[in-house]
């Protein structure tokens, strides 16, 4: 089964945050709610009185349901559309007093134990027991984290949402060709920045013909999420609100109330882009000797630290290594060259090693890690550890720190070299890369 891009639920939440929205939101009662599940919420209500605002941090599980392989493509019922594998699992925590959005991507192949079934991939939970079982499984996987609400949307819903936004620009880092007739995929992309419609964007994120397979797709999703957020929060999107709302009404199932949606929209709309933290569940690929099927096996110690920092889940073995151990000699630092100057990456490696970072290497990572239009260097905290990224940024004297799992998968920190770092090398270190 292929993976639906995980950010579809975020599109829903962000799109409805734009101005002149209230009369449209009122028409959403109720949202698509086919035998809707109701999770055992900690809080009966998430909001205060009008104007609707979030009273406290909220955890929302977003499930992207893949129905692209349905034998009666385009003719299934709404219930069938949401009954497939939840190939996208995203836990989103909104922290209103900090204007913070924390996002944990859970790979579809993550190994879990389902009740009365045994070992399985987490994307099967929705098939076996709908949103309730999916939420229970995610909570068990993540040390009992509370899940307050859920959102489910299918493949067609994602396509319609992106089209309602008018498409989304992404930078495709390499030539992509992939055909899978069972999943109705016929992918052909040339490298470069380009605007993609809903159909093409979901094809881009579902591309799987690279070394990292499903993990590479998770990284593409996080890269694309930033672009969707940028697009959704543009002033020009205001005029598209009626169309977006109609798509939401027809394609999204959730147990969020209208008032809660308004409160979430307000929180998201006022969010500082640099307060979004995108993390992937840490782990490793299983070996052929362990299991016949391929699984992503979570790293419980590393996960405990992430849950403590970003989801307020405290456990007895929560070793918050992000805070307590920023030791240059132990950090794995990958250096990616985005300047087109062949020797600059080697120069950066040499500079970092001179300052005590002994485990530094050049990477040719294929995911677009996001050097912005101003050419600023990105320092990526690959495993949710901004202290480590800040230490690297401080040493280099430049670089925008971001928490995202889009860098080299083996690294703790990935440095994506931009024009600002090249200038810094010339001035500070008297080095002029070729």
PDB file of C-alpha atoms in Angstrom, residues 63-296:
ATOM      1  CA  UNK A  63      -4.892   9.847   9.746  1.00  0.00           C
ATOM      2  CA  UNK A  64      -4.379   9.911   5.990  1.00  0.00           C
ATOM      3  CA  UNK A  65      -6.269   6.980   4.495  1.00  0.00           C
ATOM      4  CA  UNK A  66      -5.015   5.498   1.243  1.00  0.00           C
ATOM      5  CA  UNK A  67      -7.776   4.227  -1.025  1.00  0.00           C
ATOM      6  CA  UNK A  68      -5.765   4.482  -4.252  1.00  0.00           C
ATOM      7  CA  UNK A  69      -5.687   0.706  -4.641  1.00  0.00           C
ATOM      8  CA  UNK A  70      -9.439   0.207  -4.179  1.00  0.00           C
ATOM      9  CA  UNK A  71     -10.763  -2.234  -6.836  1.00  0.00           C
ATOM     10  CA  UNK A  72     -13.681   0.071  -7.625  1.00  0.00           C
ATOM     11  CA  UNK A  73     -11.669   3.265  -7.876  1.00  0.00           C
ATOM     12  CA  UNK A  74     -13.901   6.321  -7.666  1.00  0.00           C
ATOM     13  CA  UNK A  75     -17.033   4.298  -6.849  1.00  0.00           C
ATOM     14  CA  UNK A  76     -16.558   3.427  -3.197  1.00  0.00           C
ATOM     15  CA  UNK A  77     -18.774   4.762  -0.449  1.00  0.00           C
ATOM     16  CA  UNK A  78     -17.569   7.378   2.063  1.00  0.00           C
ATOM     17  CA  UNK A  79     -17.304   4.653   4.678  1.00  0.00           C
ATOM     18  CA  UNK A  80     -15.138   2.542   2.390  1.00  0.00           C
ATOM     19  CA  UNK A  81     -12.980   5.563   1.575  1.00  0.00           C
ATOM     20  CA  UNK A  82     -11.986   5.887   5.228  1.00  0.00           C
ATOM     21  CA  UNK A  83     -11.679   2.181   6.006  1.00  0.00           C
ATOM     22  CA  UNK A  84      -8.286   1.542   4.415  1.00  0.00           C
ATOM     23  CA  UNK A  85      -4.753   1.583   5.757  1.00  0.00           C
ATOM     24  CA  UNK A  86      -3.875   4.726   7.660  1.00  0.00           C
ATOM     25  CA  UNK A  87      -0.677   5.081   5.718  1.00  0.00           C
ATOM     26  CA  UNK A  88      -0.199   8.528   7.178  1.00  0.00           C
ATOM     27  CA  UNK A  89      -0.063   8.917  10.934  1.00  0.00           C
ATOM     28  CA  UNK A  90       0.708  12.299  12.364  1.00  0.00           C
ATOM     29  CA  UNK A  91       0.445  13.397  15.984  1.00  0.00           C
ATOM     30  CA  UNK A  92       0.097  17.181  16.238  1.00  0.00           C
ATOM     31  CA  UNK A  93       0.415  19.088  19.508  1.00  0.00           C
ATOM     32  CA  UNK A  94      -0.777  22.694  19.603  1.00  0.00           C
ATOM     33  CA  UNK A  95       0.647  24.737  22.480  1.00  0.00           C
ATOM     34  CA  UNK A  96      -1.321  27.997  22.441  1.00  0.00           C
ATOM     35  CA  UNK A  97       0.585  29.981  25.083  1.00  0.00           C
ATOM     36  CA  UNK A  98       3.839  29.403  23.181  1.00  0.00           C
ATOM     37  CA  UNK A  99       2.328  29.640  19.671  1.00  0.00           C
ATOM     38  CA  UNK A 100       3.965  26.310  19.015  1.00  0.00           C
ATOM     39  CA  UNK A 101       3.092  23.410  16.729  1.00  0.00           C
ATOM     40  CA  UNK A 102       4.873  20.116  17.382  1.00  0.00           C
ATOM     41  CA  UNK A 103       4.454  17.414  14.757  1.00  0.00           C
ATOM     42  CA  UNK A 104       5.533  13.786  15.133  1.00  0.00           C
ATOM     43  CA  UNK A 105       5.495  11.688  11.956  1.00  0.00           C
ATOM     44  CA  UNK A 106       5.029   7.968  12.567  1.00  0.00           C
ATOM     45  CA  UNK A 107       6.237   5.812   9.653  1.00  0.00           C
ATOM     46  CA  UNK A 108       3.531   3.541   8.270  1.00  0.00           C
ATOM     47  CA  UNK A 109       5.735   0.446   8.726  1.00  0.00           C
ATOM     48  CA  UNK A 110       6.278   0.998  12.449  1.00  0.00           C
ATOM     49  CA  UNK A 111       6.102  -2.285  14.366  1.00  0.00           C
ATOM     50  CA  UNK A 112       3.307  -2.484  16.965  1.00  0.00           C
ATOM     51  CA  UNK A 113       1.227  -5.149  18.698  1.00  0.00           C
ATOM     52  CA  UNK A 114      -2.470  -4.960  17.892  1.00  0.00           C
ATOM     53  CA  UNK A 115      -4.967  -6.549  20.335  1.00  0.00           C
ATOM     54  CA  UNK A 116      -5.972 -10.099  19.333  1.00  0.00           C
ATOM     55  CA  UNK A 117      -3.745  -9.833  16.253  1.00  0.00           C
ATOM     56  CA  UNK A 118      -0.154  -9.610  17.443  1.00  0.00           C
ATOM     57  CA  UNK A 119       2.758  -8.019  15.630  1.00  0.00           C
ATOM     58  CA  UNK A 120       1.658  -5.821  12.766  1.00  0.00           C
ATOM     59  CA  UNK A 121       2.404  -2.561  11.001  1.00  0.00           C
ATOM     60  CA  UNK A 122       0.780   0.472  12.572  1.00  0.00           C
ATOM     61  CA  UNK A 123      -0.954   1.417   9.326  1.00  0.00           C
ATOM     62  CA  UNK A 124      -3.214  -1.632   9.748  1.00  0.00           C
ATOM     63  CA  UNK A 125      -4.807  -0.332  12.947  1.00  0.00           C
ATOM     64  CA  UNK A 126      -7.392   1.779  11.116  1.00  0.00           C
ATOM     65  CA  UNK A 127      -8.457  -1.217   9.014  1.00  0.00           C
ATOM     66  CA  UNK A 128      -8.848  -3.407  12.097  1.00  0.00           C
ATOM     67  CA  UNK A 129     -10.589  -0.953  14.389  1.00  0.00           C
ATOM     68  CA  UNK A 130     -11.002   2.479  12.837  1.00  0.00           C
ATOM     69  CA  UNK A 131      -9.884   5.717  14.444  1.00  0.00           C
ATOM     70  CA  UNK A 132     -10.382   4.351  17.984  1.00  0.00           C
ATOM     71  CA  UNK A 133      -7.924   1.512  17.549  1.00  0.00           C
ATOM     72  CA  UNK A 134      -5.538   3.764  15.654  1.00  0.00           C
ATOM     73  CA  UNK A 135      -5.568   6.255  18.528  1.00  0.00           C
ATOM     74  CA  UNK A 136      -5.140   3.522  21.151  1.00  0.00           C
ATOM     75  CA  UNK A 137      -2.228   2.024  19.224  1.00  0.00           C
ATOM     76  CA  UNK A 138      -0.464   5.367  18.826  1.00  0.00           C
ATOM     77  CA  UNK A 139      -0.959   6.131  22.512  1.00  0.00           C
ATOM     78  CA  UNK A 140       0.524   2.772  23.548  1.00  0.00           C
ATOM     79  CA  UNK A 141       3.458   3.247  21.195  1.00  0.00           C
ATOM     80  CA  UNK A 142       4.154   6.711  22.622  1.00  0.00           C
ATOM     81  CA  UNK A 143       4.260   5.974  26.363  1.00  0.00           C
ATOM     82  CA  UNK A 144       0.581   6.636  26.966  1.00  0.00           C
ATOM     83  CA  UNK A 145       0.387  10.061  25.328  1.00  0.00           C
ATOM     84  CA  UNK A 146      -3.126  11.507  25.485  1.00  0.00           C
ATOM     85  CA  UNK A 147      -4.943  11.946  22.169  1.00  0.00           C
ATOM     86  CA  UNK A 148      -7.720  14.515  22.438  1.00  0.00           C
ATOM     87  CA  UNK A 149      -9.202  14.485  18.923  1.00  0.00           C
ATOM     88  CA  UNK A 150      -8.705  12.941  15.498  1.00  0.00           C
ATOM     89  CA  UNK A 151      -8.984  13.892  11.826  1.00  0.00           C
ATOM     90  CA  UNK A 152      -9.349  11.418   8.951  1.00  0.00           C
ATOM     91  CA  UNK A 153      -9.145  12.239   5.249  1.00  0.00           C
ATOM     92  CA  UNK A 154      -8.675  10.035   2.188  1.00  0.00           C
ATOM     93  CA  UNK A 155      -6.562  10.293  -0.955  1.00  0.00           C
ATOM     94  CA  UNK A 156      -9.161  12.126  -3.012  1.00  0.00           C
ATOM     95  CA  UNK A 157      -9.715  14.594  -0.191  1.00  0.00           C
ATOM     96  CA  UNK A 158      -6.034  15.516  -0.183  1.00  0.00           C
ATOM     97  CA  UNK A 159      -6.023  16.074  -3.940  1.00  0.00           C
ATOM     98  CA  UNK A 160      -9.085  18.318  -3.750  1.00  0.00           C
ATOM     99  CA  UNK A 161      -7.637  20.318  -0.845  1.00  0.00           C
ATOM    100  CA  UNK A 162      -4.400  21.077  -2.684  1.00  0.00           C
ATOM    101  CA  UNK A 163      -6.328  22.045  -5.806  1.00  0.00           C
ATOM    102  CA  UNK A 164      -8.529  24.357  -3.715  1.00  0.00           C
ATOM    103  CA  UNK A 165      -5.347  26.076  -2.518  1.00  0.00           C
ATOM    104  CA  UNK A 166      -4.362  26.619  -6.154  1.00  0.00           C
ATOM    105  CA  UNK A 167      -1.461  24.170  -6.061  1.00  0.00           C
ATOM    106  CA  UNK A 168       1.752  24.187  -4.036  1.00  0.00           C
ATOM    107  CA  UNK A 169       5.318  24.965  -5.089  1.00  0.00           C
ATOM    108  CA  UNK A 170       8.037  22.458  -4.209  1.00  0.00           C
ATOM    109  CA  UNK A 171      11.654  21.985  -5.197  1.00  0.00           C
ATOM    110  CA  UNK A 172      12.073  18.513  -6.697  1.00  0.00           C
ATOM    111  CA  UNK A 173      15.708  17.577  -6.028  1.00  0.00           C
ATOM    112  CA  UNK A 174      16.169  14.885  -8.672  1.00  0.00           C
ATOM    113  CA  UNK A 175      14.602  13.207 -11.674  1.00  0.00           C
ATOM    114  CA  UNK A 176      11.808  10.885 -10.598  1.00  0.00           C
ATOM    115  CA  UNK A 177      10.315   8.046 -12.634  1.00  0.00           C
ATOM    116  CA  UNK A 178       8.120   5.419 -11.020  1.00  0.00           C
ATOM    117  CA  UNK A 179       5.184   3.361 -12.304  1.00  0.00           C
ATOM    118  CA  UNK A 180       2.924   1.205 -10.120  1.00  0.00           C
ATOM    119  CA  UNK A 181      -0.267   0.115 -11.892  1.00  0.00           C
ATOM    120  CA  UNK A 182      -1.799  -1.424  -8.750  1.00  0.00           C
ATOM    121  CA  UNK A 183      -1.643   1.939  -6.992  1.00  0.00           C
ATOM    122  CA  UNK A 184      -2.488   3.998 -10.095  1.00  0.00           C
ATOM    123  CA  UNK A 185       0.893   5.733  -9.997  1.00  0.00           C
ATOM    124  CA  UNK A 186       2.621   7.014 -13.118  1.00  0.00           C
ATOM    125  CA  UNK A 187       5.226   9.432 -11.760  1.00  0.00           C
ATOM    126  CA  UNK A 188       7.556  11.437 -13.970  1.00  0.00           C
ATOM    127  CA  UNK A 189       9.210  14.587 -12.595  1.00  0.00           C
ATOM    128  CA  UNK A 190      12.192  16.631 -13.677  1.00  0.00           C
ATOM    129  CA  UNK A 191      14.308  18.389 -11.027  1.00  0.00           C
ATOM    130  CA  UNK A 192      13.683  22.020 -10.132  1.00  0.00           C
ATOM    131  CA  UNK A 193      11.204  24.270  -8.371  1.00  0.00           C
ATOM    132  CA  UNK A 194       7.686  23.961  -9.753  1.00  0.00           C
ATOM    133  CA  UNK A 195       4.051  24.320  -8.751  1.00  0.00           C
ATOM    134  CA  UNK A 196       2.196  21.009  -8.484  1.00  0.00           C
ATOM    135  CA  UNK A 197      -1.538  20.391  -8.424  1.00  0.00           C
ATOM    136  CA  UNK A 198      -3.134  17.950  -5.997  1.00  0.00           C
ATOM    137  CA  UNK A 199      -2.663  14.876  -8.172  1.00  0.00           C
ATOM    138  CA  UNK A 200       0.983  15.593  -8.887  1.00  0.00           C
ATOM    139  CA  UNK A 201       1.790  16.616  -5.320  1.00  0.00           C
ATOM    140  CA  UNK A 202       0.462  13.367  -3.885  1.00  0.00           C
ATOM    141  CA  UNK A 203       2.472  11.502  -6.535  1.00  0.00           C
ATOM    142  CA  UNK A 204       5.624  13.380  -5.525  1.00  0.00           C
ATOM    143  CA  UNK A 205       5.236  12.508  -1.864  1.00  0.00           C
ATOM    144  CA  UNK A 206       4.345   8.890  -2.602  1.00  0.00           C
ATOM    145  CA  UNK A 207       7.449   8.299  -4.725  1.00  0.00           C
ATOM    146  CA  UNK A 208       9.331   5.367  -3.231  1.00  0.00           C
ATOM    147  CA  UNK A 209      12.143   4.443  -5.623  1.00  0.00           C
ATOM    148  CA  UNK A 210      15.048   5.590  -3.477  1.00  0.00           C
ATOM    149  CA  UNK A 211      17.320   4.081  -0.869  1.00  0.00           C
ATOM    150  CA  UNK A 212      15.281   5.139   2.173  1.00  0.00           C
ATOM    151  CA  UNK A 213      11.919   3.932   0.865  1.00  0.00           C
ATOM    152  CA  UNK A 214       9.145   4.856   3.287  1.00  0.00           C
ATOM    153  CA  UNK A 215      11.439   6.996   5.440  1.00  0.00           C
ATOM    154  CA  UNK A 216      12.362   9.098   2.421  1.00  0.00           C
ATOM    155  CA  UNK A 217       8.675   9.646   1.840  1.00  0.00           C
ATOM    156  CA  UNK A 218       8.228  10.842   5.428  1.00  0.00           C
ATOM    157  CA  UNK A 219      11.031  13.336   4.820  1.00  0.00           C
ATOM    158  CA  UNK A 220       9.401  14.571   1.609  1.00  0.00           C
ATOM    159  CA  UNK A 221       6.178  15.020   3.518  1.00  0.00           C
ATOM    160  CA  UNK A 222       7.860  17.254   6.071  1.00  0.00           C
ATOM    161  CA  UNK A 223       9.511  19.292   3.325  1.00  0.00           C
ATOM    162  CA  UNK A 224       6.177  19.708   1.547  1.00  0.00           C
ATOM    163  CA  UNK A 225       4.361  20.551   4.779  1.00  0.00           C
ATOM    164  CA  UNK A 226       6.395  23.730   5.143  1.00  0.00           C
ATOM    165  CA  UNK A 227       5.417  24.758   1.619  1.00  0.00           C
ATOM    166  CA  UNK A 228       1.741  23.989   2.214  1.00  0.00           C
ATOM    167  CA  UNK A 229       1.780  26.123   5.346  1.00  0.00           C
ATOM    168  CA  UNK A 230       3.418  28.976   3.466  1.00  0.00           C
ATOM    169  CA  UNK A 231       0.814  28.733   0.709  1.00  0.00           C
ATOM    170  CA  UNK A 232      -2.170  28.413   3.038  1.00  0.00           C
ATOM    171  CA  UNK A 233      -1.204  31.499   5.029  1.00  0.00           C
ATOM    172  CA  UNK A 234      -0.760  33.784   2.022  1.00  0.00           C
ATOM    173  CA  UNK A 235      -3.276  36.678   1.816  1.00  0.00           C
ATOM    174  CA  UNK A 236      -4.358  35.457  -1.623  1.00  0.00           C
ATOM    175  CA  UNK A 237      -5.827  32.340  -0.022  1.00  0.00           C
ATOM    176  CA  UNK A 238      -8.626  34.377   1.568  1.00  0.00           C
ATOM    177  CA  UNK A 239     -10.533  34.472  -1.713  1.00  0.00           C
ATOM    178  CA  UNK A 240     -10.374  30.670  -1.885  1.00  0.00           C
ATOM    179  CA  UNK A 241     -11.949  30.063   1.519  1.00  0.00           C
ATOM    180  CA  UNK A 242     -15.448  29.120   0.207  1.00  0.00           C
ATOM    181  CA  UNK A 243     -14.002  26.461  -2.103  1.00  0.00           C
ATOM    182  CA  UNK A 244     -11.672  25.172   0.608  1.00  0.00           C
ATOM    183  CA  UNK A 245     -14.523  24.925   3.085  1.00  0.00           C
ATOM    184  CA  UNK A 246     -16.657  22.933   0.672  1.00  0.00           C
ATOM    185  CA  UNK A 247     -13.807  20.480   0.158  1.00  0.00           C
ATOM    186  CA  UNK A 248     -13.369  20.171   3.926  1.00  0.00           C
ATOM    187  CA  UNK A 249     -17.075  19.538   4.417  1.00  0.00           C
ATOM    188  CA  UNK A 250     -17.136  16.785   1.790  1.00  0.00           C
ATOM    189  CA  UNK A 251     -13.851  15.036   2.530  1.00  0.00           C
ATOM    190  CA  UNK A 252     -12.880  15.335   6.191  1.00  0.00           C
ATOM    191  CA  UNK A 253     -14.098  13.258   9.133  1.00  0.00           C
ATOM    192  CA  UNK A 254     -13.313  14.542  12.620  1.00  0.00           C
ATOM    193  CA  UNK A 255     -14.688  14.662  16.139  1.00  0.00           C
ATOM    194  CA  UNK A 256     -13.641  18.308  16.495  1.00  0.00           C
ATOM    195  CA  UNK A 257     -16.525  20.672  17.124  1.00  0.00           C
ATOM    196  CA  UNK A 258     -16.968  23.837  15.066  1.00  0.00           C
ATOM    197  CA  UNK A 259     -15.900  25.941  18.051  1.00  0.00           C
ATOM    198  CA  UNK A 260     -12.792  23.815  18.501  1.00  0.00           C
ATOM    199  CA  UNK A 261     -11.941  24.172  14.814  1.00  0.00           C
ATOM    200  CA  UNK A 262     -12.219  27.945  15.112  1.00  0.00           C
ATOM    201  CA  UNK A 263      -9.955  27.929  18.167  1.00  0.00           C
ATOM    202  CA  UNK A 264      -7.377  25.732  16.446  1.00  0.00           C
ATOM    203  CA  UNK A 265      -7.525  27.915  13.345  1.00  0.00           C
ATOM    204  CA  UNK A 266      -6.817  30.981  15.448  1.00  0.00           C
ATOM    205  CA  UNK A 267      -3.835  29.267  17.086  1.00  0.00           C
ATOM    206  CA  UNK A 268      -2.379  28.081  13.785  1.00  0.00           C
ATOM    207  CA  UNK A 269      -2.903  31.415  12.015  1.00  0.00           C
ATOM    208  CA  UNK A 270      -0.911  33.279  14.681  1.00  0.00           C
ATOM    209  CA  UNK A 271       1.884  30.719  14.750  1.00  0.00           C
ATOM    210  CA  UNK A 272       5.425  31.846  14.038  1.00  0.00           C
ATOM    211  CA  UNK A 273       6.728  29.622  11.250  1.00  0.00           C
ATOM    212  CA  UNK A 274       9.943  28.975  13.147  1.00  0.00           C
ATOM    213  CA  UNK A 275       7.963  27.608  16.084  1.00  0.00           C
ATOM    214  CA  UNK A 276       6.946  24.550  14.098  1.00  0.00           C
ATOM    215  CA  UNK A 277       8.875  21.453  15.143  1.00  0.00           C
ATOM    216  CA  UNK A 278       8.750  18.502  12.747  1.00  0.00           C
ATOM    217  CA  UNK A 279      10.077  15.238  14.170  1.00  0.00           C
ATOM    218  CA  UNK A 280      10.016  11.675  12.919  1.00  0.00           C
ATOM    219  CA  UNK A 281       9.646   8.733  15.290  1.00  0.00           C
ATOM    220  CA  UNK A 282      13.263   7.655  15.878  1.00  0.00           C
ATOM    221  CA  UNK A 283      14.141   4.077  15.082  1.00  0.00           C
ATOM    222  CA  UNK A 284      15.749   1.697  12.634  1.00  0.00           C
ATOM    223  CA  UNK A 285      14.884  -0.695   9.834  1.00  0.00           C
ATOM    224  CA  UNK A 286      14.408  -4.318  10.864  1.00  0.00           C
ATOM    225  CA  UNK A 287      16.756  -6.948   9.479  1.00  0.00           C
ATOM    226  CA  UNK A 288      15.832 -10.027   7.475  1.00  0.00           C
ATOM    227  CA  UNK A 289      16.966 -12.152  10.417  1.00  0.00           C
ATOM    228  CA  UNK A 290      14.447 -10.510  12.757  1.00  0.00           C
ATOM    229  CA  UNK A 291      11.240 -10.565  10.709  1.00  0.00           C
ATOM    230  CA  UNK A 292      10.085 -11.759   7.309  1.00  0.00           C
ATOM    231  CA  UNK A 293       8.372  -8.420   6.707  1.00  0.00           C
ATOM    232  CA  UNK A 294      10.114  -5.067   6.784  1.00  0.00           C
ATOM    233  CA  UNK A 295       9.375  -2.932   9.864  1.00  0.00           C
ATOM    234  CA  UNK A 296      10.431   0.381  11.350  1.00  0.00           C
TER     235      UNK A 296
END
